[in-house]
Short mmCIF file of C-alpha atoms in Angstrom, two decimals:
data_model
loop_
_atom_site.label_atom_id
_atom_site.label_comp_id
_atom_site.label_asym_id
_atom_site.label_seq_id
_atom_site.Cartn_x
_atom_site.Cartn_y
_atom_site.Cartn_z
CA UNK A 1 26.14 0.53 -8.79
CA UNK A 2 27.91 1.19 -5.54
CA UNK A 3 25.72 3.81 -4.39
CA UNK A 4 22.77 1.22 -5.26
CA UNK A 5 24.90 -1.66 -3.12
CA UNK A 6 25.30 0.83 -0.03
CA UNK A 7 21.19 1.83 -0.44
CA UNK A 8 20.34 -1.73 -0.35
CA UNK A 9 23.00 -2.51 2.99
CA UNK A 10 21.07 0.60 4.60
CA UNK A 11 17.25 -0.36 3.83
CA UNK A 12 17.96 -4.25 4.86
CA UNK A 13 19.71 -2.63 7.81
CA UNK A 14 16.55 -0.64 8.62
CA UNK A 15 14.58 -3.05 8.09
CA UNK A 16 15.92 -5.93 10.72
CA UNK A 17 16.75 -3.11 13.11
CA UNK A 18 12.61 -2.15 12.92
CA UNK A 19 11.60 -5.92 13.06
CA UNK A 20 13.92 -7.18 16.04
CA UNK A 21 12.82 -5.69 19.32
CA UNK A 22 15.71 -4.78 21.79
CA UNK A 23 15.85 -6.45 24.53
CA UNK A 24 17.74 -6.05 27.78
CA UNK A 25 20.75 -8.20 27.72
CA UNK A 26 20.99 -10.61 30.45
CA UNK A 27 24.36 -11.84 32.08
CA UNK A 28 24.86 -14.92 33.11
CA UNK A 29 27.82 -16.42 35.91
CA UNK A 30 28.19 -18.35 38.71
CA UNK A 31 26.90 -17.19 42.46
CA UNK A 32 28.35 -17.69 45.59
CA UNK A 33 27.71 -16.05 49.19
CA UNK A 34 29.88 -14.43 51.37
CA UNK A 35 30.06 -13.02 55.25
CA UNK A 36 30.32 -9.17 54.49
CA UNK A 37 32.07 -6.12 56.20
CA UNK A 38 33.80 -3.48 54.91
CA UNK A 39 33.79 -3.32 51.07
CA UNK A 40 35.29 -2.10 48.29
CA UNK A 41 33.01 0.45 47.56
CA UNK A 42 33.77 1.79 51.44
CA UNK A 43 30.63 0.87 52.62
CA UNK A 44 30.38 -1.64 55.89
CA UNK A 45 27.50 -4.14 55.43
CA UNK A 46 25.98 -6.75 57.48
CA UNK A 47 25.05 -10.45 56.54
CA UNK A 48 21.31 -9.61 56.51
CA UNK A 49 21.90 -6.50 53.98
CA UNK A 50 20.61 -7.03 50.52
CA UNK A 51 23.89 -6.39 48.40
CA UNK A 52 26.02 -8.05 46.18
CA UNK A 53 30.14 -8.14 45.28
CA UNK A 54 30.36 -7.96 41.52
CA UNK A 55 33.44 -9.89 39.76
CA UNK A 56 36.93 -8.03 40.16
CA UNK A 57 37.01 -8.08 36.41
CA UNK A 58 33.83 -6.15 35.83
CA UNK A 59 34.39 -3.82 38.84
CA UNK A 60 37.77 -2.66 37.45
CA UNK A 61 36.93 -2.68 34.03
CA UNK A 62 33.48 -0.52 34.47
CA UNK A 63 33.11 2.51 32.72
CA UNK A 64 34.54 5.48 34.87
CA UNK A 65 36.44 3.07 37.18
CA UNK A 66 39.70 5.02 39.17
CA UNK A 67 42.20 4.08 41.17
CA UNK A 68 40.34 4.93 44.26
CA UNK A 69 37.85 1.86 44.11
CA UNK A 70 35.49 3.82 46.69
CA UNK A 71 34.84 6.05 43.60
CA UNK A 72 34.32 3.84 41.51
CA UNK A 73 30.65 4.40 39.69
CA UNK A 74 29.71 0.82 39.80
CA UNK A 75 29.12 1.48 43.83
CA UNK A 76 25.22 1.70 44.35
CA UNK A 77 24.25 0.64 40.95
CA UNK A 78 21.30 -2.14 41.54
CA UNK A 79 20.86 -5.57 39.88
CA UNK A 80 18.25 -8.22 39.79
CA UNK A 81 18.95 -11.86 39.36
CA UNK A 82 17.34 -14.87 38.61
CA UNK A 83 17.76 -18.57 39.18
CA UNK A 84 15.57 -21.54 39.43
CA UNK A 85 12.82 -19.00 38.68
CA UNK A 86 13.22 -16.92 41.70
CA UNK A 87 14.59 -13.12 41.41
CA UNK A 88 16.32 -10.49 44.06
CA UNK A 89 16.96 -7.33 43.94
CA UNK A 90 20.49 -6.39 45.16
CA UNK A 91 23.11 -3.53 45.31
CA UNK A 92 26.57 -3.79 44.35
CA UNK A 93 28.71 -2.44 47.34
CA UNK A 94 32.18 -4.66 47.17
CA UNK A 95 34.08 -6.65 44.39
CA UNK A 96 34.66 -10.49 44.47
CA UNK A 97 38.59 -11.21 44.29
CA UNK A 98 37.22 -15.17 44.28
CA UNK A 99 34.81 -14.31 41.56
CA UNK A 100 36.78 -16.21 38.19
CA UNK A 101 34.15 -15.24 35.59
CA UNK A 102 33.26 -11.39 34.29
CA UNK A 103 29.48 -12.06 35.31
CA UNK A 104 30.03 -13.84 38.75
CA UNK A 105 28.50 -12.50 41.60
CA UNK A 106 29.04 -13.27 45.33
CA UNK A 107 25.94 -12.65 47.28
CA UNK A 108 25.42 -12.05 51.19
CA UNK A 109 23.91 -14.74 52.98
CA UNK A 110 20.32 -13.57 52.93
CA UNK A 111 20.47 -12.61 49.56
CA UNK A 112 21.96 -15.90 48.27
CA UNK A 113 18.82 -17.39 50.25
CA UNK A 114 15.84 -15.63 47.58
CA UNK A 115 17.75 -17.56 45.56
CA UNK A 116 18.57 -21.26 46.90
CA UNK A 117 19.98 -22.36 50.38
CA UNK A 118 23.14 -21.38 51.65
CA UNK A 119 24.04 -24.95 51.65
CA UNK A 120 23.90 -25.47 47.84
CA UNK A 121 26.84 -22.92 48.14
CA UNK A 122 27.56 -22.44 44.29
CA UNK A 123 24.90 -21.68 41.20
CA UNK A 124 25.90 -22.16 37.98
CA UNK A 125 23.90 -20.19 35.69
CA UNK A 126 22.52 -17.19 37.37
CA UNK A 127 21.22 -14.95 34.95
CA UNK A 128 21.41 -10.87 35.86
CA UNK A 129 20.70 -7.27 34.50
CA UNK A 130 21.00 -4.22 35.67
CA UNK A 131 17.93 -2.54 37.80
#
């Protein structure tokens, strides 16, 4: 009977696992915009640069993360996100202090701007995965 029970667990397991496709999980936080220079990731960037300072709470916590935040594997890794149907491509050089939520990101200016106009200043909702 308990060898039947665990059978039954495995083949209903098998079974949802083969009918639900996987899809990409999607994060979702606020965005903001900021004026850029030297990062956390040691890298110097410019207003016009297509990059993107994740949350403080993500970039410490990611997977390999060291004390030496230049190091830290996060550095380079690209994202795409989406709002109000439009999408841009950026890469994460620096980490948001400001940034309250795990999936916040703070964008520079002409990277906030694929989005919505600088002058909107905060989106709420801005849905992001990993390149």
């Amino acid at each position: 009977m308990f060898f039947a029970r665990i059978l039954t667990f495995f083949s209903v397991t098998a079974l949802l696992s083969a009918a639900l496709p996987l899809v990409p999980r999607a994060n979702v936080g606020e965005g903001t915009w900021y004026e850029p220079g030297l990062g956390s990731c040691g890298i110097t960037n410019v207003a016009t640069d297509m990059i993107v300072a994740v949350s403080y709470l993500l970039y410490d916590s990611y997977p390999g993360a060291t004390a030496n935040p230049n190091l830290n594997p996060i550095c380079g890794k690209e994202l795409v996100a989406t709002y109000g149907g439009k999408s841009v491509t950026v890469t994460v050089t620096d980490k948001c202090m400001g940034c309250a939520g795990k999936y916040d990101l703070d964008f520079t200016p002409t990277a906030f701007s694929k989005l919505a106009s600088t002058d909107v200043g905060r989106l709420t909702g801005v849905d992001w995965q990993w390149a």
